[in-house]
Structure formats: structure tokens, C-alpha cells
Coordinates of C-alpha atoms in Angstrom, one line a residue:
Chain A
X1 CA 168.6 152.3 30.7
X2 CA 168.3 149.0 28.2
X3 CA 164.6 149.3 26.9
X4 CA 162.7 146.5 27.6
X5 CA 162.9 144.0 23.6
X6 CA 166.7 144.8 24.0
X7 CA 166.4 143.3 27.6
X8 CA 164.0 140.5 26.4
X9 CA 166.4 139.4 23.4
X10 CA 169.7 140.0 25.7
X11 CA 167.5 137.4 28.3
X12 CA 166.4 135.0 25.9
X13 CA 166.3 131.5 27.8
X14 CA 168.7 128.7 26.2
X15 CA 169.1 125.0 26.5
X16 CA 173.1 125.6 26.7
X17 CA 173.6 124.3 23.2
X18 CA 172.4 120.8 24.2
X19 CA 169.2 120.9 22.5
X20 CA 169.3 123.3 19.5
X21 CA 165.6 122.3 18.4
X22 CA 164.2 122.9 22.2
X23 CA 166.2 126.2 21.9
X24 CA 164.8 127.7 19.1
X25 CA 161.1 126.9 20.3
X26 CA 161.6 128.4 23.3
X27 CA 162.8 131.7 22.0
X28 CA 160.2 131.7 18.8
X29 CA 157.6 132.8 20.4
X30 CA 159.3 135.3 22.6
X31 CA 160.7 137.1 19.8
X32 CA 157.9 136.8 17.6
X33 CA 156.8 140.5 18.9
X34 CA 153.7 141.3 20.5
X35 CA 152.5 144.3 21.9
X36 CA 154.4 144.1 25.0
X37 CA 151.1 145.8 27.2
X38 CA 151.6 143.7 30.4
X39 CA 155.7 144.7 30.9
X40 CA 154.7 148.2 29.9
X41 CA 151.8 148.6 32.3
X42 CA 154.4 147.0 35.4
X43 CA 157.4 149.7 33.8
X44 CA 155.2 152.7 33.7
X45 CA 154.1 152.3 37.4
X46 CA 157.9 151.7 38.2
X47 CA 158.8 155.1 36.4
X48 CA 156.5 157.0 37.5
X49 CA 157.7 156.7 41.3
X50 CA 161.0 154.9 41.1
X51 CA 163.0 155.4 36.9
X52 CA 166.3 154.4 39.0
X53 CA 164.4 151.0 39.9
X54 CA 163.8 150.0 35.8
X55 CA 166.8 148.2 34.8
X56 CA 165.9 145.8 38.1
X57 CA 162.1 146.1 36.6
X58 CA 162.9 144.7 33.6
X59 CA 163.6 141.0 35.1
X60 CA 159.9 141.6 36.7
X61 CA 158.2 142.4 33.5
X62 CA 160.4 139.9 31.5
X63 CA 159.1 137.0 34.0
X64 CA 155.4 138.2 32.9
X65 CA 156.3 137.9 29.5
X66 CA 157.5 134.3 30.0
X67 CA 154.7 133.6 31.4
X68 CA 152.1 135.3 29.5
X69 CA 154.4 133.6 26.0
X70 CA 153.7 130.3 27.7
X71 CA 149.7 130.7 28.0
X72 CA 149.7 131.7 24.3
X73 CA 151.6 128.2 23.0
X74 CA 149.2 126.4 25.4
X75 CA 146.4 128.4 23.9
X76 CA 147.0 127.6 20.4
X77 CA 147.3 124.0 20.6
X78 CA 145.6 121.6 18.6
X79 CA 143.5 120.4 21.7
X80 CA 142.5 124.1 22.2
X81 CA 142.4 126.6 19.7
X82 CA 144.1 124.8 17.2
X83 CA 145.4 128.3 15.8
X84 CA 148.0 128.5 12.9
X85 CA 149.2 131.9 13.2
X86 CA 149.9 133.9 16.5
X87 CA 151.6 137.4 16.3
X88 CA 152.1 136.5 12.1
X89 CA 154.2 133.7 13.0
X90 CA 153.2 130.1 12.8
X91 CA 152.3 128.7 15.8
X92 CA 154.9 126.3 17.8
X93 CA 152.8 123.2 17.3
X94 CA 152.8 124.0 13.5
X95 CA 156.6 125.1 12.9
X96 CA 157.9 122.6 15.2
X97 CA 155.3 120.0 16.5
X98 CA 152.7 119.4 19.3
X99 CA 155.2 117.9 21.9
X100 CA 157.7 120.7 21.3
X101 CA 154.8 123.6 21.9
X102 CA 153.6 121.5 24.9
X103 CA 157.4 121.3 26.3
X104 CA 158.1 124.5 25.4
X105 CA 154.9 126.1 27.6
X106 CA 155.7 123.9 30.4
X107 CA 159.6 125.4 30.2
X108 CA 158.2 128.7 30.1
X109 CA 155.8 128.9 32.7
X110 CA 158.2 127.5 35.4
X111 CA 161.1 129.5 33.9
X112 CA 159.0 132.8 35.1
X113 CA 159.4 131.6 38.6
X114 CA 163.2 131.0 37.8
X115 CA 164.1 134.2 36.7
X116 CA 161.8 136.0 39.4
X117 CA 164.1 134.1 42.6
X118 CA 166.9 135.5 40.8
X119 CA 165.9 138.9 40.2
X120 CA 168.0 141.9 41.5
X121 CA 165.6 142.7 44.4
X122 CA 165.5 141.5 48.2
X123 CA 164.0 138.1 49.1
X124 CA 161.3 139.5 50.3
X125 CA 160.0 141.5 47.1
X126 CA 160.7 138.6 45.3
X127 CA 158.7 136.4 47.1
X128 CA 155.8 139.0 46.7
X129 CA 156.2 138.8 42.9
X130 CA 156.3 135.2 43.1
X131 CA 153.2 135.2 44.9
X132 CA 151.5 137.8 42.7
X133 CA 152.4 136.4 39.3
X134 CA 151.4 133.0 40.3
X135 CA 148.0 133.1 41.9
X136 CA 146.7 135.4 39.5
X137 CA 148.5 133.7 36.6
X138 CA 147.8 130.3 37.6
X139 CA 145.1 127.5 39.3
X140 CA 142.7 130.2 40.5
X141 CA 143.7 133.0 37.8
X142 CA 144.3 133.1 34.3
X143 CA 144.1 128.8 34.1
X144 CA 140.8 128.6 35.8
X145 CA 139.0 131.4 33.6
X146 CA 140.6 129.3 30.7
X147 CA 139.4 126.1 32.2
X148 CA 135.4 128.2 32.3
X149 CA 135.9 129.3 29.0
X150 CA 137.2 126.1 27.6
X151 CA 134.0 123.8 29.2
X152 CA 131.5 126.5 28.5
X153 CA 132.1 126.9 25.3
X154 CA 129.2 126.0 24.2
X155 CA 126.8 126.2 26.8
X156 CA 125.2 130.1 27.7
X157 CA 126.6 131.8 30.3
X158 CA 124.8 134.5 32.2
X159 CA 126.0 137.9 32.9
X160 CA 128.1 137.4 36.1
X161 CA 129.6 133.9 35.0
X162 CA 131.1 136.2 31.6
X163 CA 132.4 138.5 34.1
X164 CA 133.9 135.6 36.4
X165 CA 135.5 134.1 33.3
X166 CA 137.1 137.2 31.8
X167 CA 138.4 138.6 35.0
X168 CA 140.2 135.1 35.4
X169 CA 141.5 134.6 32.2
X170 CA 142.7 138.1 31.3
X171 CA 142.1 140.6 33.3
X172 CA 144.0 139.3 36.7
X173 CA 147.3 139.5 35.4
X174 CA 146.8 142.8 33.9
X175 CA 145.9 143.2 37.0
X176 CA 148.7 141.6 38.6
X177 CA 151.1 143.6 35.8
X178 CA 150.1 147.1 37.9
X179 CA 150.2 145.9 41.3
X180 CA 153.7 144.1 41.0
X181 CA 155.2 147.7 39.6
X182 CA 153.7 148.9 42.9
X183 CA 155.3 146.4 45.0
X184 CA 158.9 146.9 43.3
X185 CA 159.1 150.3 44.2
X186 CA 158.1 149.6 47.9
X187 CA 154.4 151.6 47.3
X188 CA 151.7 148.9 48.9
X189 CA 149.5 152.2 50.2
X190 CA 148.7 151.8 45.8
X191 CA 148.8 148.1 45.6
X192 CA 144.9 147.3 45.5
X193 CA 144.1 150.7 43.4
X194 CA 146.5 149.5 41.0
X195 CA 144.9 146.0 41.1
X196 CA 140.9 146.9 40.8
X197 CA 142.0 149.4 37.7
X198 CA 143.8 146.8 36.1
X199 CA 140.1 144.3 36.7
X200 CA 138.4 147.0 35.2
X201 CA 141.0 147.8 32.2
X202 CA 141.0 143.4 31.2
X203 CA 137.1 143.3 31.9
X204 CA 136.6 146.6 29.2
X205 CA 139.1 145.0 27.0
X206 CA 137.0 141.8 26.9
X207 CA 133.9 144.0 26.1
X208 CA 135.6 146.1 23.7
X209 CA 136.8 142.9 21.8
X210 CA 133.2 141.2 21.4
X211 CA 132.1 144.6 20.7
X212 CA 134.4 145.0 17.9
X213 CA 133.8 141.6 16.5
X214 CA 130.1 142.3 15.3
X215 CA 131.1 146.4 14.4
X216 CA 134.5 145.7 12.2
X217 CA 135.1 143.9 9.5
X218 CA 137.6 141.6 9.1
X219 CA 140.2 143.9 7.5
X220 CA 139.2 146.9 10.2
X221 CA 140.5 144.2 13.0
X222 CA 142.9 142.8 11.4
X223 CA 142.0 139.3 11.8
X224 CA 138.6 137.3 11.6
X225 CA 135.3 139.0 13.0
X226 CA 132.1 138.0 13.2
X227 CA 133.0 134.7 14.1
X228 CA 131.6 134.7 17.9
X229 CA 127.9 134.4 17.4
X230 CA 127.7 131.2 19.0
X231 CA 130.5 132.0 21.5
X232 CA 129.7 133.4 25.3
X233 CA 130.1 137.0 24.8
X234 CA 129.0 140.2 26.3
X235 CA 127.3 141.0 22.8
X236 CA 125.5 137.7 22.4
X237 CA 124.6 137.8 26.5
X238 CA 124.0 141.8 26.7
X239 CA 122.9 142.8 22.7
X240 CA 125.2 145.6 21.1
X241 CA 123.6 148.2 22.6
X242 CA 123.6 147.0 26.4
X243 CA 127.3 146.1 26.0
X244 CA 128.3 149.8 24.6
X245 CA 126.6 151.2 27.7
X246 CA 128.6 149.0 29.6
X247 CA 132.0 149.8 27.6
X248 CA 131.0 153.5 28.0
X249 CA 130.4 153.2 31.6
X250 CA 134.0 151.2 32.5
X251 CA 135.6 153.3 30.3
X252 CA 134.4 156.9 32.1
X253 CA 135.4 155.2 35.3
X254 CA 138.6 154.2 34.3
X255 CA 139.6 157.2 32.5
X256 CA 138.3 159.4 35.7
X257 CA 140.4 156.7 37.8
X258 CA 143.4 157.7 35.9
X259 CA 142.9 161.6 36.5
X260 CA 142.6 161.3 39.7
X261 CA 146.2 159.2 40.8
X262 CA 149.0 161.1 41.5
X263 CA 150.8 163.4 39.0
X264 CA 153.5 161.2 37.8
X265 CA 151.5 157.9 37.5
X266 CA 148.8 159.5 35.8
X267 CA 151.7 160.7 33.3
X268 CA 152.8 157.5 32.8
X269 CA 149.8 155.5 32.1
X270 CA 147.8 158.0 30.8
X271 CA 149.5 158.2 27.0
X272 CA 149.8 154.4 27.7
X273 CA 146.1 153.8 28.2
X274 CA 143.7 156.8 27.1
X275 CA 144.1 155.0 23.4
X276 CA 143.0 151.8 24.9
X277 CA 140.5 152.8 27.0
X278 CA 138.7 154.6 24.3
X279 CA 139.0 152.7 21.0
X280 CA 135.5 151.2 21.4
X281 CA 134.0 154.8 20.8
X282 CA 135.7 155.0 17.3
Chain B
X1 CA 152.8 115.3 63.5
X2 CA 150.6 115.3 60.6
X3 CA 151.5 112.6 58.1
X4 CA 152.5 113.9 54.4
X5 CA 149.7 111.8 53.0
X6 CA 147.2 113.4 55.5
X7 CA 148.7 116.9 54.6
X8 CA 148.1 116.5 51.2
X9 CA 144.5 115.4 51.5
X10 CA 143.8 118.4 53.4
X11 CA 145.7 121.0 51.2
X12 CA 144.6 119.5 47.9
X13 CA 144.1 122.8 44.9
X14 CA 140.5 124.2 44.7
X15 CA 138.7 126.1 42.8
X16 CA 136.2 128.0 45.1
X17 CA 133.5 126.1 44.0
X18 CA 133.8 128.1 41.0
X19 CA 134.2 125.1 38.4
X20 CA 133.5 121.4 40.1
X21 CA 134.8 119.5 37.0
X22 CA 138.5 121.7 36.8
X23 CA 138.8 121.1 40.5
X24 CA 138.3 117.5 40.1
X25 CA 140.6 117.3 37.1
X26 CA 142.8 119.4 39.6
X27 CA 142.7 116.8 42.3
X28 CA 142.3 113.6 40.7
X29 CA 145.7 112.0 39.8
X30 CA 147.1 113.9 43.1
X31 CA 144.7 111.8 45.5
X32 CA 145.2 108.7 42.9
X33 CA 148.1 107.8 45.3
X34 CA 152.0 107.1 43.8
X35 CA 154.6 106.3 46.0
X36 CA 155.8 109.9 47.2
X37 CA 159.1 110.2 46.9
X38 CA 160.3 112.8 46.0
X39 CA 158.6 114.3 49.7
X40 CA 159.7 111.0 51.1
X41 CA 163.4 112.3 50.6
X42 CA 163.2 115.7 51.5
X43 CA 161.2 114.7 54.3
X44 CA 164.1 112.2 55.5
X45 CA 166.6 114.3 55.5
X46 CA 164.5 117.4 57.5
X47 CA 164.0 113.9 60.1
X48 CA 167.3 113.4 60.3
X49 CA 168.8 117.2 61.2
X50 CA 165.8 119.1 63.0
X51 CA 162.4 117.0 63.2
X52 CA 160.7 120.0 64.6
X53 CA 160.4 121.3 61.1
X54 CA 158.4 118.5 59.4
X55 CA 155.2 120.1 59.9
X56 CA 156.4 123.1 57.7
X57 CA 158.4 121.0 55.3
X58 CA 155.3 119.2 54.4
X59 CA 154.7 122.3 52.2
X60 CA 157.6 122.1 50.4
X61 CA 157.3 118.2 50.2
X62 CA 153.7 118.8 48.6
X63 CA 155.3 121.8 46.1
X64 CA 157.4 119.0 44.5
X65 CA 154.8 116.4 44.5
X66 CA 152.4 119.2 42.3
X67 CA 155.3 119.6 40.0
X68 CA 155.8 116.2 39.7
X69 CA 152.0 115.1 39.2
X70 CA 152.0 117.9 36.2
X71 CA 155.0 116.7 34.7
X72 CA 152.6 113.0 34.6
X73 CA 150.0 114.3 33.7
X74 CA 151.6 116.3 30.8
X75 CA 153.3 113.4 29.7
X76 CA 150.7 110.8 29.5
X77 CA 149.1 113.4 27.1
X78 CA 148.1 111.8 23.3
X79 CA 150.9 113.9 21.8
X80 CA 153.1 112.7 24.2
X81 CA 153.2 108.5 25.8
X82 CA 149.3 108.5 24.9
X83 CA 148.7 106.8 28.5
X84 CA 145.7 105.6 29.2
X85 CA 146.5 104.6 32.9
X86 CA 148.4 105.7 35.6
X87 CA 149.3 105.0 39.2
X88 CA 146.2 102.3 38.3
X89 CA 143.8 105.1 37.1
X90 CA 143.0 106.4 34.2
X91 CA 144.7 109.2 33.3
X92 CA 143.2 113.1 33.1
X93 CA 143.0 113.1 29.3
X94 CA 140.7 109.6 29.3
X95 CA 138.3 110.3 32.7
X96 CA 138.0 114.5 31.4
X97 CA 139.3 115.2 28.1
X98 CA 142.7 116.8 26.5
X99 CA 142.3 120.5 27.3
X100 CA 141.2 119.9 30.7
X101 CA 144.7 117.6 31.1
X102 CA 146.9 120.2 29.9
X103 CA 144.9 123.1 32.1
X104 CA 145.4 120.6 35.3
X105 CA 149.4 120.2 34.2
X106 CA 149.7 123.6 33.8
X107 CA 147.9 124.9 36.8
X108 CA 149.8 122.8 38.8
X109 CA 153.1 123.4 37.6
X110 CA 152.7 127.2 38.9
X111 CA 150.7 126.0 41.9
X112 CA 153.8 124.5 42.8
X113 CA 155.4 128.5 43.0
X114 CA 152.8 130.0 44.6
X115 CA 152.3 127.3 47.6
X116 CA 156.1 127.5 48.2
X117 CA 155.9 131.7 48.1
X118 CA 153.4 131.0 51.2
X119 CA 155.3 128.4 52.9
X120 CA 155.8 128.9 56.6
X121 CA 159.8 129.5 56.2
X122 CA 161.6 132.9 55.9
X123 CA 161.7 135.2 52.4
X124 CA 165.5 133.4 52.3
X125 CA 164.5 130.0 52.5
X126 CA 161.3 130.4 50.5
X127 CA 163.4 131.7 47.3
X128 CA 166.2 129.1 47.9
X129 CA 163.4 126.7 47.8
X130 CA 161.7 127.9 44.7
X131 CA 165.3 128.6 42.6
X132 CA 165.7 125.0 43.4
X133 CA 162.6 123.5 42.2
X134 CA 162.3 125.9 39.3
X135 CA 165.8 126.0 37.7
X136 CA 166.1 121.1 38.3
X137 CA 162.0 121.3 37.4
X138 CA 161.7 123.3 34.2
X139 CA 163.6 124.5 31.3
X140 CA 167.3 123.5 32.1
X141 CA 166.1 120.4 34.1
X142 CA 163.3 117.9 33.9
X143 CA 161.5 119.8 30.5
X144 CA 164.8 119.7 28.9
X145 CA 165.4 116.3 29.7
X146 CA 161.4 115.1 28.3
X147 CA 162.2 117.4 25.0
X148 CA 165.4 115.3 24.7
X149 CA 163.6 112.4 25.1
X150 CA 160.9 113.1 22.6
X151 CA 163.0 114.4 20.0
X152 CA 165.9 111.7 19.9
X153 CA 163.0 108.3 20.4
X154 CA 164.0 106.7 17.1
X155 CA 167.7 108.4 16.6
X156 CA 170.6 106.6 18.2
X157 CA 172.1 108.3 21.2
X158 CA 175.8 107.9 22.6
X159 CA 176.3 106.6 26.2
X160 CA 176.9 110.4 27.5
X161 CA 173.7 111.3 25.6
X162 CA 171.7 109.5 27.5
X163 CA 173.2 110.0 30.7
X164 CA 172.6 114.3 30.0
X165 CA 169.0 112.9 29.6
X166 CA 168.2 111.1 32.2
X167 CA 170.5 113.2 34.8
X168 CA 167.8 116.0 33.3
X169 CA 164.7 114.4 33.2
X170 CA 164.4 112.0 36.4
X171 CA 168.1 112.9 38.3
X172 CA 167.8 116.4 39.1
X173 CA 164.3 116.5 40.7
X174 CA 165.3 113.9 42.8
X175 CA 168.3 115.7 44.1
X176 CA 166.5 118.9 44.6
X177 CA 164.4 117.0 46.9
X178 CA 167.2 115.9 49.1
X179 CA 169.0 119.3 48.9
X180 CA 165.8 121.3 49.5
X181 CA 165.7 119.4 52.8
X182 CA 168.8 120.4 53.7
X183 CA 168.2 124.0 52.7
X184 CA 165.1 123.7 55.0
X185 CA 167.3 122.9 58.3
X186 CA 170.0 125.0 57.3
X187 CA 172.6 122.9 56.2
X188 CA 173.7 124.4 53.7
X189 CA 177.3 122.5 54.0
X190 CA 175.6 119.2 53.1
X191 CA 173.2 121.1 50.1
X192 CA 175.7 119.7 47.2
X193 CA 177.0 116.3 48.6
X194 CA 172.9 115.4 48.9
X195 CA 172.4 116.7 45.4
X196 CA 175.1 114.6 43.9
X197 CA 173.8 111.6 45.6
X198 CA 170.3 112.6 44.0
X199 CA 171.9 112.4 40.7
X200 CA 173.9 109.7 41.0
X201 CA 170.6 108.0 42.4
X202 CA 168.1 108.7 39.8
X203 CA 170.7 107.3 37.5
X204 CA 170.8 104.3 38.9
X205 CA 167.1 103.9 39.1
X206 CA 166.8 104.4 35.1
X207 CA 169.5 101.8 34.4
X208 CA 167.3 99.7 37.1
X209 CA 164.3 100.2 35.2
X210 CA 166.0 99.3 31.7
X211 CA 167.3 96.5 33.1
X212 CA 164.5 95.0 34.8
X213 CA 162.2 95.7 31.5
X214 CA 164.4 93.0 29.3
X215 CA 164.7 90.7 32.8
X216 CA 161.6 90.4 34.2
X217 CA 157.8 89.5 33.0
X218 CA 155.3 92.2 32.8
X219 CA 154.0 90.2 35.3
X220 CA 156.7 90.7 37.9
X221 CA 156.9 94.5 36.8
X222 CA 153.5 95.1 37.2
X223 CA 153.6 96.9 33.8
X224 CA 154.4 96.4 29.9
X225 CA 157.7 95.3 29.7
X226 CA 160.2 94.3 26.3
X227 CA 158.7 97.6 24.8
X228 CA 161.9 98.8 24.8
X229 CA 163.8 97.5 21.9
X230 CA 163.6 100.4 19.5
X231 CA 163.9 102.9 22.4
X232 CA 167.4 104.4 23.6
X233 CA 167.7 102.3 26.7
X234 CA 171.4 102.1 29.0
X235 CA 170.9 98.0 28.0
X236 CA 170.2 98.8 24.2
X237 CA 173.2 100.9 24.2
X238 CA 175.2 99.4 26.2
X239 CA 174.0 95.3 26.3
X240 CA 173.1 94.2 29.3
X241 CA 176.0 93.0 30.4
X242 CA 177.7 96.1 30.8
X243 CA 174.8 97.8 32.0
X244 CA 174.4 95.9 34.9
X245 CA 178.2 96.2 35.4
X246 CA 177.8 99.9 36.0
X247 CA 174.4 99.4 38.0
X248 CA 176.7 97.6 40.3
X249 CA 179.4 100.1 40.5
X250 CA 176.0 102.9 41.2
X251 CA 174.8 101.2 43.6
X252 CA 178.2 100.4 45.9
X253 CA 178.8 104.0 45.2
X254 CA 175.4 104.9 46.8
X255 CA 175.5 102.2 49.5
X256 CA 179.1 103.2 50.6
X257 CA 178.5 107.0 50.2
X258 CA 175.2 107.1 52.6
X259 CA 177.4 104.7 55.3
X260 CA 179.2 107.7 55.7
X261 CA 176.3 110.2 56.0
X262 CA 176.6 111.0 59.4
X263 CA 174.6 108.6 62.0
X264 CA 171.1 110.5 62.4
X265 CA 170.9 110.8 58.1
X266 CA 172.1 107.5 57.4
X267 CA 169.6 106.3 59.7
X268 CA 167.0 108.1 57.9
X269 CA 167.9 107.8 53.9
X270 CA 169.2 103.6 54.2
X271 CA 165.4 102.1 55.2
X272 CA 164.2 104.5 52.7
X273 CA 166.9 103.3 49.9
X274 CA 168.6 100.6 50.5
X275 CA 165.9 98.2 48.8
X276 CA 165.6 100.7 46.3
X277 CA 169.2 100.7 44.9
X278 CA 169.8 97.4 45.2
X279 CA 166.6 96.1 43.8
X280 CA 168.4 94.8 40.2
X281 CA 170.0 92.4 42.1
X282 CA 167.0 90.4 42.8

């Protein structure tokens, strides 16, 4: 079985030597690294009932990838984020320029779609991926809880409108990730379970990550903390305190979740997640 | 029958209430109006071989128009043409601001996947459908054929440079449209001779435009016209005369080829066309 980077760099998308330039933006990105988590959490639920289905799972998790890389260039853009760096590399806009990284996302987003109607499955799975990877990576998914975050950036939010935003922009196509593995390998019965874990696992991420901004420092996290107090966050909605309980309470549920799924898929995701799940309570 | 204009009012992108200003942005340049087409072809030739099946190919019609309006939208962009108007309105990034113009762009361009994955045709037709708009639409098509664009504006291209461009950026969608309809009515045997008429077609219509922008007035074009000079242009690189020379030769291609389209899809693709291709010769 070819492990998913070999995959990804043996499936890199080219311009067919016409545009060298477009080429390399394209790929940039994709090779840049990242932690992979979406393609792992879609191969682990394929392993656990299917490991002869993986090779064909690989196109599925690749088409993610695309599609999460293009929502990161888009992200980073001077209108947006305006962010330099992205996995230690510069960003598109800054290594190539503005109208390459915008190209380059719009390539990338559509070329998901592309490589999913080609994927070694029947029509009808791959109409199901289609359908899953688009409407909860697209207008009413991951682009509408950018859209909230974007235009309330600096107006309060209350409780539910944080949760409304974060499920949109992140944790949907976790989401998505888990219930697409389930779909491959012909297992609907786990479909929605899948799905609501995976809300649950993007909402606690969220939590975990404003959490983390006010408790680490910079060089704990990595990168720069402390720098959401005037952001909408759980923290600044909830107070520290609250938004532990919270993190806490997610984080039991999820973690009893996991226990109680099947043998094999609980072996999969368990050593995939347990770290994840509980890195708030460090 | 429901009209394709009437379809698309009543299928226009929401957001569930969620975010009023996103689902304007959404909706805004799609009911701005724009001559249609792209669905105007695909829609001809699903006339012409089985009219039963307009009702359901007005889905596949509207697919292409939401690619097509995010490909506007994305282009009028500051980084990009910096347009302030378009189809007589102003454009996203003037009446809302930048981010919300690229969110809208980008939420349409997957909108476009997941309306076709629940369009009232088989699994089969519905991945023909999307391979085809995704692999003309995106990275080895129309993207390709903007970056091109962009990246070559002030450096010299050769003849066949140009033509790779403009067969990418403009050509291709416009054949897809045409073949899509005949992937629609199954007829398949007439899929590629449409889709090289597309080509050939959207060629034309780009040595059209750069001939009428050093003939006419802005008046008579409606729009800006001479702007051209320093931009790679079919009559920059080729003088006009010449230029027109292989207009002409286009166009009694095009003419002669849809005469012998059989009776039922000449009838539908000359009323549509005819003024179209020969509209240099004014």
C-alpha cells in the first residue's frame, strides 16, 4: 500500500509544462507539509473496516487535501489574513504574487471535484463524495463560517453564533473527512455517528485553540499567542474558566464516543485522536 | 417549461438566513443579468435531441453559469482587472468589499459541484457532467488560461501562444457547454464534434473582440475600447489585416460546419450563432 505523502507527491497536479510558474504554485503549498489530519481521519475509518479499499482511499483523502490547500492560500491573502508564513513556508502571495495565490486557490478547489469524478470507485460513491466534500466544504460550510468570521471580526458574538461559525468553518469537513471514509467502504449505518463526532472533535479543537492562546506562550505554541483579545473567541465570550469546563465536557464525550465504536474503528482512531482530544488538560 | 432565467431566480445560493450580507454578495452579480450563454448552448443542443429534458438540464445550465459568475467575479478582483463595473453593476469588491468577493468566487466555484452532484440525472451522467466542467473550468482549463494571461500581459507572445490561451481561458468552457448537452441526451457520438466546434467558436469570438476593440468606438462597443495596444491581442500580433483574414476563415468554418449539423440541431445552434460569428463583418 503507497502511504498517503508518497501518493500526494506521485499526484501532484501539473500545468503540462505550459506554464512552469502556475506549476510550481500549485504544488508549493501541497508539498509544503502539514499535518495531514483530515486524509488521516477519512484513511483510518477506511482501515478499520475496509485496508483492501486504501489505495482507492487515497484519491478521496488527496481530493480533501486539494481542497483544504486551496482554503489556506485563500486564507492567507493580503485581503484576509495577510499571513507571510503558512506551514514555515512563505505564503503563495508572498513567493509568487497575489494573482498567482488567487489562481492557484481557484485551480485547487475545482481540481478536488476533478480528481474525485475520476476516482477508482463507482459513480455512485463518487457522486456521494462529491456531494459531501462540497456542501460541507463550500457556500453553506467551511466558506460561510469564513464569510461570519471574516464580517464579525470585530463585532461580539454571543455563545451560539461562535458555535455556528466554528462548526462552519472547521469543524464540517472534519466532519465531512469521517463520514466520506464511511461512505467508501459502503458503511452508511455509521455515516451520521461519524459526522456528529467529527462536529464535536472541530468545535473542541476551536476551544482548545483559544484556550491555548491565553495559557501558552508564544514559544509553548509555536507561533504567536495572546494575540486574540479582541477577537470572538470562546475565552473572551466564555472566560478561561467556563471554556475549560466546556473543553473538559466535549472532550469526556468524545473520548467515551470513541470507546464505545466498534473494535477496529476505535483502534484506528483512538492512537489518532486520544492526543488531540486531550492536549487542553496539559 | 420553466425558462432558464426564471430557474435561476428560483434556485439562486442561500445562506439559511444565517448571514444576510454573504447571501447577497452570493446572489448579486448572478441576478445582475449577462447574456447566458454558456446555458443558452447547452440548452440548444438538449432542444434540439430530446426537449423533454430541459427542465432537468436547467441544472446543469445554472452549474456552468455559477462557475462562470465566480470566474467574473474573481477576475474583476483589485489584484486582478481592478473592475469597478460589470454586466452594468458594480462589481462585488466595490458594493461589499475584497474578502467578501473572493468568499462569493470561491463559494460558487464549488457550488457549481455540489448543485450538479444533486442534479436530477443518473450517478453516470452526473460525473460525466461534473469531469466536464471541472477538468475545461479549473486547473488545465479556464484557470490555466487567466494565469497565462496574467503572467505574460507585458511579455510578447507567439501566435500559438495565444491561441493555448485563449483555447484555455474562454474556448473550453464554451465547448463543455455544448458537449455537456449532448452528454445530457445521450449522444455521446456527437460529444467531440460539439466540443471542437466550441473551441473553434470561442476562438473566433476573441479575435472578434480584438478586432472590434481597434474598429469600433467605445461608443459602438458599449465599453472602453483602444486599451489594447500594449496587451497581447490576435491584431497586435498579427495586424489587423491578417487577423480578420483568419476571422473570416473561423467563421466559414463554423457557418459551414453547423449547415451540416443534422436538421433539428442546426435549427437550434444557427439563430443562436449565426449573428454571433459573423458579427466582425458589420
Amino acid at each position: 500500500m503507497q502511504n498517503f505523502e508518497q501518493f500526494l507527491l506521485d499526484n501532484l497536479p501539473t500545468a503540462q509544462s505550459i506554464h512552469p510558474t502556475y506549476e510550481r504554485a500549485l504544488q508549493d503549498m501541497l508539498k509544503a507539509g502539514g499535518k495531514r489530519f483530515r486524509p488521516a481521519l477519512l484513511l483510518g475509518v477506511v482501515k478499520a473496516y475496509n485496508p483492501l479499499m486504501l489505495e482507492s482511499a487515497n484519491h478521496a483523502a488527496l481530493a480533501i487535501e486539494f481542497l483544504h490547500t486551496y482554503s489556506l492560500i485563500h486564507d492567507d491573502l493580503p485581503a484576509m489574513d495577510d499571513s507571510p508564513l503558512r506551514r514555515g513556508h512563505p505564503t503563495l502571495h508572498v513567493s509568487f504574487d497575489e494573482v498567482t495565490a488567487i489562481l492557484a486557490g481557484d485551480a485547487l478547489n475545482t481540481y478536488a471535484f476533478e480528481f474525485l469524478s475520476n476516482a477508482p470507485f463507482s459513480d455512485e460513491i463518487r457522486v456521494k463524495l462529491i456531494r459531501e466534500l462540497a456542501s460541507n466544504g463550500g457556500l453553506g460550510g467551511m466558506v460561510l463560517g469564513q464569510a461570519i468570521d471574516c464580517y464579525f471580526e470585530n463585532k461580539p458574538l454571543k455563545i451560539e453564533e461562535i458555535k455556528i461559525l466554528h462548526t462552519n468553518k472547521t469543524a464540517k469537513l472534519i466532519a465531512a473527512s469521517l463520514k466520506m471514509g464511511a461512505l467508501i467502504v459502503g458503511r452508511e449505518d455509521m455515516a451520521e455517528q461519524l459526522y456528529d463526532f467529527g462536529i464535536k472533535l472541530g468545535l473542541l479543537f476551536q476551544i482548545q485553540d483559544d484556550i491555548l492562546d491565553v495559557t501558552q506562550s508564544s514559544d509553548e505554541a509555536g507561533k504567536l499567542t495572546n494575540n486574540d483579545e479582541e477577537k470572538n473567541s470562546f475565552v473572551t465570550i466564555l472566560g478561561l474558566k467556563t471554556a475549560m469546563q466546556e473543553a473538559n465536557l466535549l472532550a469526556d464525550e468524545l473520548n467515551s464516543e470513541m470507546c464505545n465504536f466498534d473494535e477496529s474503528l476505535s483502534g484506528e482512531l483512538s492512537p489518532l485522536l486520544t492526543k488531540y482530544i486531550n492536549r487542553h488538560k496539559e
